[in-house]
XYZ file of C-alpha atoms in Angstrom:
750
model
C -127.751 -195.751 -97.359
C -125.740 -198.782 -96.292
C -125.053 -200.916 -99.383
C -126.085 -204.541 -99.460
C -123.035 -206.758 -99.475
C -122.886 -210.227 -101.008
C -120.183 -212.610 -99.881
C -118.916 -216.125 -100.565
C -116.325 -218.020 -98.511
C -113.844 -220.515 -99.951
C -112.327 -222.998 -97.510
C -108.714 -223.855 -98.390
C -108.882 -226.935 -96.184
C -106.216 -226.036 -93.621
C -107.945 -223.359 -91.559
C -107.393 -220.594 -94.102
C -110.212 -218.983 -96.075
C -110.675 -216.756 -99.098
C -113.701 -214.483 -99.182
C -115.203 -212.902 -102.311
C -117.328 -209.819 -101.645
C -119.276 -207.437 -103.868
C -121.769 -204.595 -103.430
C -119.669 -202.183 -101.358
C -116.936 -200.754 -103.601
C -116.664 -199.468 -107.188
C -120.304 -199.965 -108.121
C -120.086 -198.004 -111.391
C -117.742 -200.582 -112.857
C -119.449 -203.334 -114.845
C -118.253 -205.789 -112.234
C -116.251 -205.400 -109.031
C -115.161 -207.684 -106.210
C -112.958 -207.600 -103.157
C -111.047 -210.842 -102.606
C -109.554 -211.290 -99.145
C -107.350 -213.842 -97.417
C -106.026 -212.928 -93.987
C -105.226 -209.215 -94.167
C -104.549 -209.353 -97.900
C -107.242 -207.602 -99.957
C -107.476 -207.284 -103.738
C -109.949 -204.994 -105.476
C -110.773 -206.061 -109.028
C -112.915 -204.020 -111.424
C -113.896 -204.846 -115.013
C -115.301 -202.570 -117.696
C -116.009 -203.270 -121.370
C -117.230 -200.612 -123.798
C -120.488 -201.308 -125.612
C -119.316 -200.251 -129.068
C -117.261 -202.692 -131.112
C -113.806 -201.649 -132.324
C -112.921 -202.050 -135.982
C -110.235 -204.594 -135.161
C -109.619 -208.269 -135.782
C -108.627 -209.003 -132.174
C -109.894 -208.404 -128.646
C -108.412 -205.163 -127.202
C -108.132 -206.601 -123.690
C -105.969 -204.915 -121.058
C -105.200 -206.702 -117.809
C -103.580 -204.403 -115.265
C -102.283 -205.533 -111.869
C -100.828 -203.002 -109.437
C -99.644 -203.196 -105.852
C -100.175 -200.033 -103.804
C -97.319 -199.209 -101.430
C -99.822 -197.911 -98.890
C -101.153 -201.473 -98.693
C -97.937 -202.414 -96.886
C -97.584 -199.122 -94.992
C -94.662 -198.015 -97.149
C -93.639 -195.138 -99.386
C -92.673 -195.717 -103.025
C -88.912 -195.652 -103.550
C -87.203 -193.016 -105.638
C -87.511 -189.248 -105.790
C -91.178 -189.040 -106.800
C -93.352 -190.574 -104.110
C -95.989 -191.937 -106.452
C -96.438 -195.350 -108.019
C -95.141 -195.197 -111.608
C -94.583 -197.838 -114.292
C -95.358 -201.429 -113.272
C -92.561 -203.541 -111.869
C -91.514 -206.797 -113.525
C -93.355 -208.687 -110.790
C -96.594 -206.851 -111.577
C -96.125 -207.424 -115.329
C -95.682 -211.156 -114.752
C -98.949 -211.294 -112.800
C -100.737 -209.417 -115.600
C -99.509 -212.007 -118.094
C -100.650 -214.915 -115.924
C -104.197 -213.541 -115.751
C -104.387 -212.406 -119.386
C -103.377 -215.805 -120.739
C -106.330 -217.512 -119.041
C -108.989 -214.844 -119.662
C -108.360 -213.986 -123.305
C -109.341 -217.348 -124.912
C -112.716 -217.328 -123.108
C -114.061 -214.227 -124.873
C -115.786 -214.840 -128.219
C -113.418 -214.548 -131.180
C -115.659 -211.908 -132.744
C -115.938 -209.770 -129.598
C -113.839 -206.658 -130.210
C -115.003 -204.181 -127.566
C -112.251 -202.503 -125.564
C -112.108 -204.349 -122.250
C -110.165 -203.500 -119.130
C -109.497 -205.650 -116.068
C -107.874 -203.767 -113.177
C -106.620 -205.615 -110.100
C -105.186 -203.647 -107.177
C -103.549 -204.792 -103.967
C -105.225 -202.593 -101.354
C -104.037 -204.321 -98.172
C -100.993 -206.554 -97.797
C -100.484 -209.529 -95.509
C -96.874 -210.802 -95.317
C -98.233 -214.351 -94.935
C -100.287 -214.202 -98.171
C -98.996 -214.088 -101.762
C -101.481 -211.831 -103.566
C -100.692 -212.890 -107.152
C -102.189 -216.325 -106.439
C -105.634 -214.696 -106.034
C -105.472 -212.301 -109.010
C -107.044 -214.738 -111.492
C -109.837 -215.568 -109.037
C -110.571 -211.851 -108.557
C -110.637 -211.161 -112.309
C -112.996 -214.031 -113.103
C -115.307 -213.265 -110.157
C -115.681 -209.655 -111.319
C -116.444 -210.791 -114.884
C -119.104 -213.212 -113.573
C -120.904 -210.207 -112.073
C -120.845 -208.344 -115.401
C -122.786 -208.816 -118.618
C -119.719 -209.683 -120.707
C -119.945 -212.557 -123.192
C -117.547 -214.826 -121.326
C -117.510 -218.598 -121.595
C -117.149 -219.794 -117.990
C -115.679 -219.049 -114.584
C -111.963 -219.712 -114.119
C -109.475 -219.340 -111.316
C -105.778 -219.603 -110.634
C -103.911 -221.153 -107.736
C -100.305 -221.627 -106.690
C -99.018 -225.069 -105.699
C -95.992 -225.752 -103.519
C -94.624 -229.007 -102.139
C -93.010 -229.095 -98.716
C -91.723 -232.391 -97.310
C -93.620 -234.287 -99.994
C -96.990 -232.640 -99.226
C -98.756 -230.339 -101.692
C -99.882 -226.931 -100.379
C -102.365 -224.634 -102.103
C -101.550 -220.904 -102.147
C -98.511 -221.185 -99.828
C -97.018 -218.331 -97.823
C -93.640 -216.813 -98.683
C -92.051 -218.840 -95.880
C -93.569 -222.125 -97.125
C -92.528 -221.359 -100.691
C -88.928 -220.843 -99.564
C -88.893 -224.479 -98.328
C -90.716 -225.896 -101.354
C -89.269 -227.793 -104.297
C -92.188 -226.747 -106.543
C -93.580 -223.297 -107.330
C -96.329 -223.640 -109.935
C -99.239 -221.419 -110.909
C -102.155 -223.220 -112.549
C -105.098 -221.554 -114.312
C -108.210 -223.592 -115.089
C -111.961 -223.736 -115.400
C -114.020 -226.370 -113.653
C -113.608 -228.618 -116.699
C -110.171 -227.898 -118.142
C -106.653 -226.855 -117.239
C -105.712 -223.865 -119.390
C -102.392 -222.510 -118.149
C -99.399 -223.779 -116.182
C -96.254 -221.881 -115.280
C -93.618 -222.467 -112.654
C -90.227 -223.648 -111.502
C -89.181 -226.908 -109.896
C -86.177 -228.647 -108.387
C -85.690 -231.367 -111.008
C -89.030 -233.132 -110.627
C -90.392 -235.864 -112.880
C -93.144 -235.499 -115.465
C -95.510 -237.580 -113.307
C -94.885 -235.361 -110.276
C -95.678 -232.311 -112.363
C -98.967 -233.844 -113.508
C -99.852 -234.659 -109.877
C -99.274 -231.039 -108.878
C -101.564 -229.850 -111.682
C -104.293 -232.268 -110.596
C -104.021 -231.082 -106.992
C -104.423 -227.441 -108.002
C -107.314 -228.225 -110.349
C -109.373 -229.772 -107.554
C -109.094 -226.549 -105.535
C -109.841 -224.411 -108.601
C -113.117 -226.275 -109.109
C -114.197 -225.151 -105.624
C -113.231 -221.547 -106.393
C -115.192 -221.570 -109.664
C -118.307 -222.868 -107.880
C -118.047 -220.042 -105.307
C -117.993 -217.446 -108.097
C -121.140 -218.891 -109.648
C -122.939 -218.850 -106.282
C -121.930 -215.215 -105.735
C -123.188 -214.184 -109.185
C -126.516 -215.953 -108.620
C -126.978 -214.318 -105.205
C -126.069 -210.900 -106.601
C -128.346 -211.368 -109.590
C -126.913 -212.858 -112.751
C -127.069 -210.295 -115.556
C -128.201 -211.187 -119.031
C -125.291 -211.391 -121.448
C -125.047 -208.216 -123.493
C -125.781 -208.244 -127.188
C -123.079 -207.147 -129.567
C -122.648 -206.968 -133.300
C -121.064 -210.279 -134.316
C -118.787 -210.646 -137.278
C -120.461 -211.222 -140.578
C -120.494 -214.817 -141.784
C -120.950 -216.317 -145.216
C -120.927 -220.094 -145.295
C -120.954 -220.260 -149.086
C -117.966 -217.939 -149.313
C -116.167 -219.918 -146.621
C -116.632 -223.157 -148.585
C -115.520 -221.506 -151.828
C -112.304 -220.148 -150.281
C -111.647 -223.460 -148.529
C -111.977 -225.414 -151.761
C -109.673 -222.988 -153.603
C -106.993 -222.929 -150.919
C -106.913 -226.264 -149.118
C -105.143 -228.506 -151.635
C -102.616 -225.830 -152.627
C -101.744 -225.099 -149.021
C -101.486 -228.809 -148.264
C -99.022 -229.282 -151.134
C -96.803 -226.386 -150.077
C -96.905 -227.494 -146.424
C -95.903 -231.013 -147.465
C -92.956 -229.708 -149.519
C -91.054 -228.823 -146.328
C -89.701 -225.416 -147.344
C -87.959 -222.687 -145.303
C -89.865 -219.988 -143.426
C -89.609 -217.070 -145.876
C -90.072 -219.259 -148.955
C -93.106 -220.920 -147.389
C -94.617 -217.617 -146.250
C -94.215 -216.147 -149.727
C -95.903 -219.196 -151.284
C -98.855 -219.004 -148.875
C -99.186 -215.293 -149.533
C -99.273 -215.957 -153.262
C -102.135 -218.450 -152.837
C -104.050 -215.834 -150.880
C -103.455 -213.177 -153.552
C -104.487 -215.570 -156.321
C -107.750 -216.292 -154.511
C -108.435 -212.590 -154.024
C -107.768 -212.010 -157.718
C -110.794 -214.156 -158.565
C -113.067 -211.572 -156.959
C -114.006 -208.207 -158.385
C -112.981 -204.965 -156.725
C -116.586 -204.428 -155.611
C -116.691 -207.891 -154.038
C -113.383 -207.355 -152.248
C -114.548 -203.987 -150.972
C -117.670 -205.669 -149.618
C -116.230 -208.817 -148.040
C -112.464 -208.829 -148.664
C -111.859 -209.167 -144.923
C -113.915 -212.352 -144.864
C -111.851 -213.790 -147.717
C -108.674 -213.244 -145.695
C -110.225 -214.777 -142.581
C -111.507 -217.818 -144.437
C -108.157 -218.285 -146.159
C -106.381 -218.368 -142.782
C -108.938 -220.902 -141.578
C -108.357 -223.129 -144.619
C -104.576 -222.814 -144.245
C -104.775 -223.867 -140.613
C -106.992 -226.857 -141.448
C -104.664 -228.073 -144.219
C -101.528 -227.879 -142.077
C -103.215 -229.617 -139.126
C -104.536 -232.399 -141.364
C -101.077 -232.939 -142.879
C -99.651 -233.515 -139.423
C -102.489 -235.707 -138.144
C -102.805 -237.819 -141.306
C -99.203 -238.125 -142.494
C -97.132 -237.165 -139.454
C -95.379 -234.413 -141.459
C -94.779 -230.791 -140.606
C -94.276 -227.495 -142.403
C -90.504 -227.836 -142.659
C -90.586 -231.526 -143.573
C -89.747 -232.897 -140.133
C -91.464 -235.741 -138.341
C -93.425 -234.941 -135.203
C -90.625 -235.839 -132.770
C -87.719 -234.520 -134.836
C -85.517 -231.644 -133.628
C -84.139 -229.071 -136.072
C -80.373 -228.989 -136.727
C -78.391 -227.410 -133.886
C -75.001 -225.712 -133.802
C -73.394 -224.017 -130.826
C -70.309 -221.979 -130.035
C -68.826 -220.618 -126.809
C -66.340 -217.831 -126.100
C -67.518 -215.953 -129.194
C -67.193 -212.443 -127.741
C -63.625 -211.697 -126.629
C -64.350 -209.018 -124.012
C -67.296 -210.483 -122.118
C -66.917 -212.592 -118.996
C -68.705 -215.431 -120.788
C -70.613 -215.840 -124.066
C -72.324 -218.493 -126.167
C -74.346 -218.833 -129.360
C -77.153 -221.363 -129.646
C -78.766 -221.868 -133.057
C -81.598 -224.320 -133.644
C -83.063 -224.151 -137.149
C -84.077 -220.542 -137.738
C -83.880 -219.519 -134.091
C -80.682 -218.058 -132.673
C -79.784 -216.575 -129.280
C -76.502 -214.979 -128.228
C -76.055 -214.943 -124.432
C -73.521 -213.004 -122.394
C -72.582 -213.363 -118.724
C -71.311 -210.571 -116.489
C -69.862 -211.237 -113.031
C -70.132 -208.680 -110.242
C -70.384 -208.079 -106.501
C -73.438 -207.937 -104.250
C -73.601 -204.236 -105.108
C -74.711 -205.318 -108.616
C -77.658 -207.386 -107.353
C -81.084 -206.718 -108.874
C -83.169 -204.909 -106.262
C -86.795 -206.004 -105.809
C -88.952 -203.294 -104.265
C -92.633 -204.222 -104.301
C -95.245 -203.779 -101.568
C -95.609 -207.562 -101.378
C -91.932 -208.414 -101.749
C -88.589 -206.836 -100.945
C -85.132 -208.255 -101.491
C -82.512 -208.760 -104.142
C -81.555 -211.243 -106.838
C -77.923 -212.333 -107.097
C -78.749 -214.170 -110.334
C -80.938 -212.627 -112.997
C -81.529 -212.809 -116.732
C -82.622 -210.167 -119.244
C -84.098 -211.122 -122.611
C -84.169 -208.831 -125.663
C -86.297 -209.472 -128.752
C -85.398 -206.848 -131.396
C -87.619 -206.556 -134.505
C -84.874 -207.591 -136.944
C -84.910 -211.136 -135.504
C -88.148 -211.773 -137.425
C -87.212 -209.639 -140.430
C -89.428 -206.730 -139.363
C -88.961 -202.989 -138.913
C -91.015 -201.494 -136.096
C -90.572 -198.935 -133.313
C -88.861 -199.980 -130.079
C -90.758 -198.596 -127.107
C -89.087 -199.978 -124.020
C -89.144 -203.519 -122.685
C -92.293 -205.369 -123.717
C -94.362 -207.598 -121.445
C -93.388 -210.507 -123.677
C -89.684 -209.823 -123.096
C -90.241 -209.660 -119.333
C -92.171 -212.935 -119.363
C -89.767 -214.889 -121.575
C -86.768 -213.631 -119.620
C -88.386 -214.660 -116.350
C -89.061 -218.178 -117.657
C -85.427 -218.620 -118.698
C -84.216 -217.197 -115.390
C -86.352 -219.638 -113.414
C -85.058 -222.502 -115.558
C -81.445 -221.758 -114.644
C -81.423 -220.177 -111.203
C -81.631 -223.340 -109.104
C -78.551 -224.695 -110.881
C -76.423 -221.813 -109.590
C -74.630 -223.107 -106.464
C -75.483 -221.412 -103.169
C -71.815 -220.624 -102.532
C -71.331 -218.807 -105.846
C -69.603 -215.596 -104.716
C -70.687 -213.520 -107.702
C -73.742 -211.600 -108.702
C -74.440 -213.084 -112.147
C -76.299 -211.318 -114.951
C -77.185 -213.050 -118.225
C -78.361 -211.041 -121.221
C -79.904 -212.936 -124.125
C -79.980 -211.214 -127.509
C -82.389 -213.011 -129.825
C -80.866 -212.651 -133.314
C -83.249 -214.931 -135.224
C -86.648 -216.240 -134.239
C -88.831 -218.976 -135.652
C -89.987 -220.978 -132.676
C -89.216 -220.549 -128.989
C -86.430 -218.087 -128.525
C -86.972 -218.407 -124.755
C -85.792 -222.027 -124.886
C -82.844 -220.989 -127.057
C -82.078 -218.463 -124.316
C -81.972 -221.245 -121.712
C -79.526 -223.233 -123.862
C -77.248 -220.313 -124.729
C -77.429 -219.127 -121.111
C -76.278 -222.518 -119.840
C -73.254 -222.539 -122.120
C -72.385 -218.900 -121.385
C -72.428 -219.630 -117.647
C -70.075 -222.571 -118.085
C -67.855 -220.500 -120.393
C -67.671 -217.801 -117.690
C -66.466 -220.305 -115.112
C -69.664 -220.290 -113.035
C -69.707 -223.735 -111.432
C -73.227 -224.800 -112.394
C -74.533 -227.888 -110.646
C -75.794 -229.331 -113.945
C -76.397 -228.013 -117.469
C -79.986 -227.125 -118.416
C -81.696 -227.351 -121.805
C -85.166 -226.363 -122.943
C -87.619 -227.276 -125.681
C -90.907 -225.879 -126.979
C -93.612 -228.432 -127.719
C -96.955 -228.324 -129.503
C -100.082 -230.446 -129.766
C -102.550 -230.958 -132.585
C -105.645 -232.969 -131.731
C -108.983 -233.885 -133.268
C -111.756 -234.605 -130.802
C -113.930 -236.261 -133.467
C -111.422 -238.874 -134.612
C -109.451 -239.047 -131.374
C -106.216 -238.454 -133.258
C -103.500 -236.309 -131.776
C -99.894 -235.456 -132.535
C -97.322 -234.060 -130.138
C -94.824 -231.807 -131.924
C -91.260 -231.437 -130.703
C -89.410 -228.153 -131.225
C -92.296 -226.222 -132.782
C -92.040 -223.484 -135.398
C -93.592 -220.065 -134.965
C -96.436 -221.022 -137.353
C -97.112 -224.233 -135.403
C -97.418 -222.174 -132.226
C -100.482 -220.421 -133.669
C -102.259 -223.391 -135.228
C -101.797 -225.931 -132.415
C -103.945 -226.827 -129.424
C -101.202 -226.543 -126.827
C -97.969 -224.609 -126.589
C -95.740 -225.726 -123.777
C -92.133 -225.070 -122.951
C -90.199 -227.388 -120.652
C -86.679 -226.958 -119.298
C -84.594 -229.279 -117.211
C -81.432 -231.206 -116.513
C -80.822 -234.860 -117.276
C -82.482 -235.623 -113.935
C -85.682 -233.589 -113.998
C -87.748 -230.513 -114.875
C -86.607 -227.097 -113.652
C -89.269 -224.840 -115.231
C -92.298 -224.940 -117.495
C -94.840 -222.744 -119.228
C -97.986 -224.126 -120.850
C -100.949 -222.632 -122.655
C -103.585 -225.281 -123.321
C -106.159 -224.264 -125.937
C -108.244 -227.423 -126.137
C -110.933 -228.306 -123.602
C -110.749 -231.417 -121.511
C -107.178 -232.380 -122.343
C -106.604 -235.728 -120.651
C -103.763 -236.143 -118.203
C -102.632 -239.169 -120.208
C -102.009 -236.976 -123.270
C -100.339 -234.361 -121.048
C -97.926 -236.893 -119.540
C -97.216 -238.379 -122.995
C -96.415 -234.906 -124.284
C -94.132 -234.272 -121.318
C -92.312 -237.568 -121.918
C -91.746 -236.666 -125.572
C -90.510 -233.278 -124.406
C -88.023 -235.038 -122.125
C -86.595 -237.004 -125.043
C -86.166 -233.838 -127.065
C -84.706 -231.964 -124.116
C -82.072 -234.662 -123.576
C -81.184 -234.611 -127.277
C -80.565 -230.862 -127.090
C -78.648 -231.283 -123.832
C -76.250 -233.666 -125.591
C -75.512 -230.949 -128.162
C -74.717 -228.458 -125.404
C -72.402 -230.875 -123.625
C -70.615 -231.652 -126.905
C -69.807 -227.936 -127.181
C -68.739 -227.427 -123.552
C -68.725 -230.486 -121.311
C -68.380 -228.759 -117.953
C -67.820 -225.295 -116.485
C -64.381 -223.823 -117.002
C -62.273 -224.239 -113.880
C -61.529 -220.505 -113.601
C -62.900 -217.238 -114.859
C -61.281 -215.700 -117.916
C -58.085 -213.687 -117.572
C -59.905 -210.415 -118.206
C -62.833 -211.344 -115.955
C -62.820 -210.431 -112.285
C -62.009 -212.952 -109.600
C -64.123 -212.817 -106.459
C -62.753 -213.616 -103.022
C -64.793 -213.331 -99.831
C -63.426 -212.891 -96.335
C -65.165 -212.793 -92.969
C -64.072 -210.067 -90.583
C -65.064 -209.773 -86.900
C -67.510 -206.949 -86.330
C -65.108 -204.887 -84.193
C -62.631 -204.566 -87.096
C -65.092 -203.307 -89.736
C -64.622 -199.679 -88.680
C -60.840 -199.941 -89.034
C -61.251 -201.541 -92.458
C -63.543 -198.776 -93.693
C -61.625 -195.935 -92.049
C -62.853 -192.434 -91.211
C -65.233 -191.329 -93.938
C -64.363 -194.467 -95.920
C -60.775 -193.290 -96.379
C -59.077 -196.660 -95.814
C -61.326 -198.711 -98.089
C -61.284 -196.075 -100.827
C -57.491 -195.912 -100.794
C -57.269 -199.704 -100.921
C -59.575 -199.861 -103.968
C -57.596 -197.141 -105.736
C -54.184 -198.616 -104.980
C -55.108 -202.217 -105.832
C -57.601 -201.585 -108.686
C -60.208 -203.739 -106.973
C -63.816 -203.374 -105.881
C -64.440 -203.985 -102.186
C -67.922 -204.437 -100.753
C -68.672 -205.034 -97.075
C -71.956 -206.596 -95.942
C -73.058 -207.727 -92.511
C -74.050 -211.299 -91.796
C -77.507 -210.955 -90.189
C -76.913 -214.007 -87.999
C -73.315 -213.726 -86.773
C -73.048 -209.953 -87.339
C -69.650 -210.554 -88.890
C -68.544 -208.447 -91.812
C -68.529 -210.278 -95.156
C -65.908 -208.613 -97.341
C -66.190 -209.163 -101.109
C -63.038 -208.407 -103.100
C -63.451 -208.285 -106.873
C -60.454 -207.749 -109.124
C -58.869 -208.780 -112.399
C -55.810 -210.905 -111.565
C -54.565 -211.999 -108.161
C -52.070 -209.214 -107.483
C -54.596 -206.604 -106.347
C -56.717 -209.149 -104.471
C -53.674 -210.482 -102.616
C -52.727 -206.918 -101.655
C -56.193 -206.322 -100.187
C -56.100 -209.653 -98.346
C -52.711 -208.723 -96.890
C -54.096 -205.380 -95.739
C -57.028 -207.115 -94.077
C -54.629 -209.531 -92.390
C -52.727 -206.501 -91.153
C -55.851 -204.904 -89.720
C -56.844 -208.163 -88.045
C -53.315 -208.773 -86.692
C -53.124 -209.504 -82.955
C -49.640 -210.255 -81.538
C -49.323 -213.061 -78.991
C -47.709 -212.470 -75.611
C -44.259 -214.056 -75.489
C -43.871 -214.307 -79.270
C -41.046 -212.794 -81.274
C -41.825 -210.609 -84.308
C -39.757 -208.966 -86.998
C -40.225 -205.181 -87.036
C -38.998 -202.182 -88.985
C -38.207 -198.704 -87.648
C -40.532 -196.146 -89.237
C -40.103 -193.169 -86.872
C -37.383 -191.927 -84.504
C -38.313 -190.226 -81.219
C -36.285 -188.875 -78.278
C -37.664 -191.561 -75.986
C -37.699 -194.507 -78.363
C -38.525 -195.694 -81.876
C -41.846 -196.438 -83.521
C -41.663 -199.825 -85.217
C -43.988 -201.580 -87.650
C -44.643 -205.319 -87.700
C -43.275 -206.735 -90.949
C -46.053 -209.336 -91.049
C -48.724 -206.694 -90.541
C -47.901 -203.395 -92.287
C -49.723 -200.499 -90.682
C -49.610 -202.017 -87.189
C -47.252 -199.861 -85.148
C -45.933 -200.031 -81.594
C -43.515 -197.940 -79.526
C -40.149 -199.530 -78.683
C -39.131 -197.513 -75.596
C -35.514 -196.368 -75.276
C -35.166 -198.475 -72.140
C -35.964 -201.644 -74.155
C -33.408 -201.072 -76.909
C -30.377 -202.578 -75.177
C -29.214 -203.827 -71.808
C -26.783 -200.918 -71.541
C -28.081 -197.480 -70.695
C -28.990 -195.723 -73.947
C -28.697 -191.938 -74.000
C -29.436 -191.514 -77.741
C -31.848 -193.760 -79.661
C -29.793 -193.320 -82.835
C -26.814 -194.933 -81.104
C -28.655 -198.276 -81.280
C -31.166 -198.146 -84.201
C -31.829 -195.979 -87.219
C -34.702 -195.399 -89.691
C -35.409 -198.480 -91.802
C -33.568 -200.922 -89.537
C -35.162 -204.385 -89.350
C -34.754 -206.580 -86.283
C -36.675 -208.844 -83.897
C -38.589 -207.847 -80.772
C -40.454 -209.779 -78.114
C -44.076 -208.918 -77.355
C -45.077 -208.624 -73.688
C -48.684 -207.492 -74.040
C -50.011 -204.503 -72.152
C -47.690 -202.859 -69.666
C -49.682 -202.579 -66.412
C -47.879 -199.353 -65.495
C -48.290 -197.431 -68.777
C -51.303 -199.403 -70.062
C -49.665 -199.462 -73.503
C -48.398 -202.383 -75.554
C -44.838 -203.265 -74.689
C -42.168 -204.758 -76.942
C -38.520 -205.256 -76.175
C -35.416 -205.639 -78.301
C -33.096 -206.268 -75.392
C -35.221 -209.174 -74.117
C -33.983 -211.390 -76.932
C -30.350 -210.184 -76.692
C -27.822 -211.864 -74.356
C -26.973 -209.856 -71.249
C -23.457 -208.317 -71.358
C -20.882 -210.027 -69.141
C -20.921 -208.564 -65.676
C -24.131 -206.655 -66.335
C -25.939 -205.584 -63.179
C -29.480 -204.338 -63.276
C -30.165 -201.138 -61.455
C -32.301 -201.523 -58.372
C -35.837 -200.299 -58.864
C -36.412 -196.680 -58.039
C -38.197 -195.789 -54.857
C -41.602 -194.398 -55.478
C -41.603 -190.894 -54.009
C -45.322 -190.948 -54.248
C -45.726 -194.124 -52.227
C -47.619 -192.306 -49.520
C -50.370 -191.427 -51.921
C -52.338 -188.252 -52.129
C -53.502 -188.418 -48.497
C -49.881 -188.418 -47.185
C -49.258 -185.061 -48.750
C -51.682 -183.678 -46.273
C -49.395 -184.699 -43.377
C -46.976 -181.837 -44.045
C -46.988 -179.656 -40.929
C -50.060 -181.592 -39.893
C -52.074 -179.629 -42.411
C -53.977 -181.842 -44.828
C -56.483 -180.639 -47.400
C -59.314 -181.406 -45.022
C -57.630 -179.506 -42.181
C -57.187 -176.471 -44.343
C -60.890 -176.529 -45.106
C -61.613 -176.648 -41.383
C -59.398 -173.585 -40.707
C -61.301 -171.467 -43.221
C -64.127 -169.307 -41.997
C -67.524 -169.590 -43.582
C -68.227 -167.072 -46.322
C -70.928 -165.380 -44.305
C -68.440 -164.743 -41.471
C -66.169 -162.876 -43.888
C -69.095 -160.722 -44.900
C -69.691 -159.897 -41.271
């Protein structure tokens, strides 16, 4: 039976379309859609178990995978099967998860899985821009308790014009790359990188994307209605007790407010809050705690959150005693690690990041091998968040999604400040040593200083700050918090991180938890973030004002040299012999790449100190050496022969030429050793290619004065002047005549 297919079309306004289709594939899933633009097709399926888990959070898994078959390729590596997700796939998972998760009810704890797969790839379409649309559309077709349709869209700006869901080629020309997630009513997530744009320009980009997202949300609703909107499933909600909630609130609120107002340190404050919670629990019997002890904990957290928010809104004070726009104390240090190519410590309050920089060749570039994207990164950043940085002991099981996401944000903040002519591959590693509020922004700051300490000629230094927002819709009050603490991250209505130079924003990440946030509040928050960012930037510049002029003595120096294509083989040598010997003798690393445009060889020479690099450069000069006809060169005898001497150009070691015995002196030379010996150094004149021998000709005698009375011998007669045909004139019997005199073979047989 042919399945009935339901389809909706979204017009992107420039001739491109996105279609959402359901009814053909994966019908046993609770919701499934195929989203297509051009030849790019995403299949999204959603399933949520009907039984509730005994957890206090939603066990939601968002999985995004790109199939290599979608691009007609095989997976790289030995095993030809897709394995663990790439960083690019993890970043897409995070983008979708951050928008979906807040829209499930807080008491919905059923295990839920969203799977998005790239099934067909189009090189003109970026699939991650449609992942959020696919996830929400599939959920709209299910019976999940989900608040409203959402979507995500990418915004670029080329020549001053905004573009929705740009191609890879358009994005390469853009000065903005932002992903926005939103419902029809509210913007919920923003993440991206920019080329030093203003806060107003960023707000304009968000508005542009939101208008397109509204259209995408409406298409999902139409598709669900045509398919047949399912009734929302019933589930066992969390137990509630309003009387208990009021009792716990009354017992906790004032005490929490007082401790919050005292402005204590993290561990002291946490211990005090924990004591209040224990004291409240102590007022209940064991039977009561066994019955509703979980509710007591939940209601305590709710009262704690309310007290801290009210303190900020009513008195403008925060947990550590700061005002809303105040930045914690900062201290910085560079060149802390003696053996690294560059290092820096950035400490802001109770957050500390130690960054290191390593310089390498193109061989050290980070390879990107995804079905939708191939290439390499010559600048990349890795972020590590060990458990001790928050005073915890827990297992370490590989790189977490959080580490991938925070590292990517810091990398995007810095990468556009690396000059295009930087010869190195640059790797930054950030080790978070303490954390209480935005270690990713501390990574940006320590990374900036480490780059300058390493001698990387950054265009401008970059700083970053994490901001928060507390608002009350009833009273209209709101407070923007600069440099938020970890606790403020959880209790606020918006968490946004902004990085930039003194001239504009370079990257951002926002999670907006309140509905209908006005653009006026958003721009005000961004302006306050700018003030804080510039304050932090001043602290960085006080520590290191500009990049060091040179790399450190123990760090490698990189020199690049262009070599014509025809000389690359001579530089590499048979089986790589020449280049391997050069690296061994000079203690350098040599990498040769081909310029795709000019087809020249780009030679990278990496070495500690100039001695080895200069030796390699001299060897390259030798290989590229071309003598000029009529010029005089100094040579050295390196081999004696019966008919001359082999000499080597002093300016180009390894370039040899035969000095024939007849060109040694004006007098007749019977023995080469009578004129020159091994190791002798003298001048010769270069005559180019000898037309008779077709070999290069040099002469010693040409630059010597002729002896008095010297007479040149007349040229010899050429005994072969008649040519091959004249030989046949002997006795009037040429080769052809001899053939004529022979009898045919068959006559001999007769």
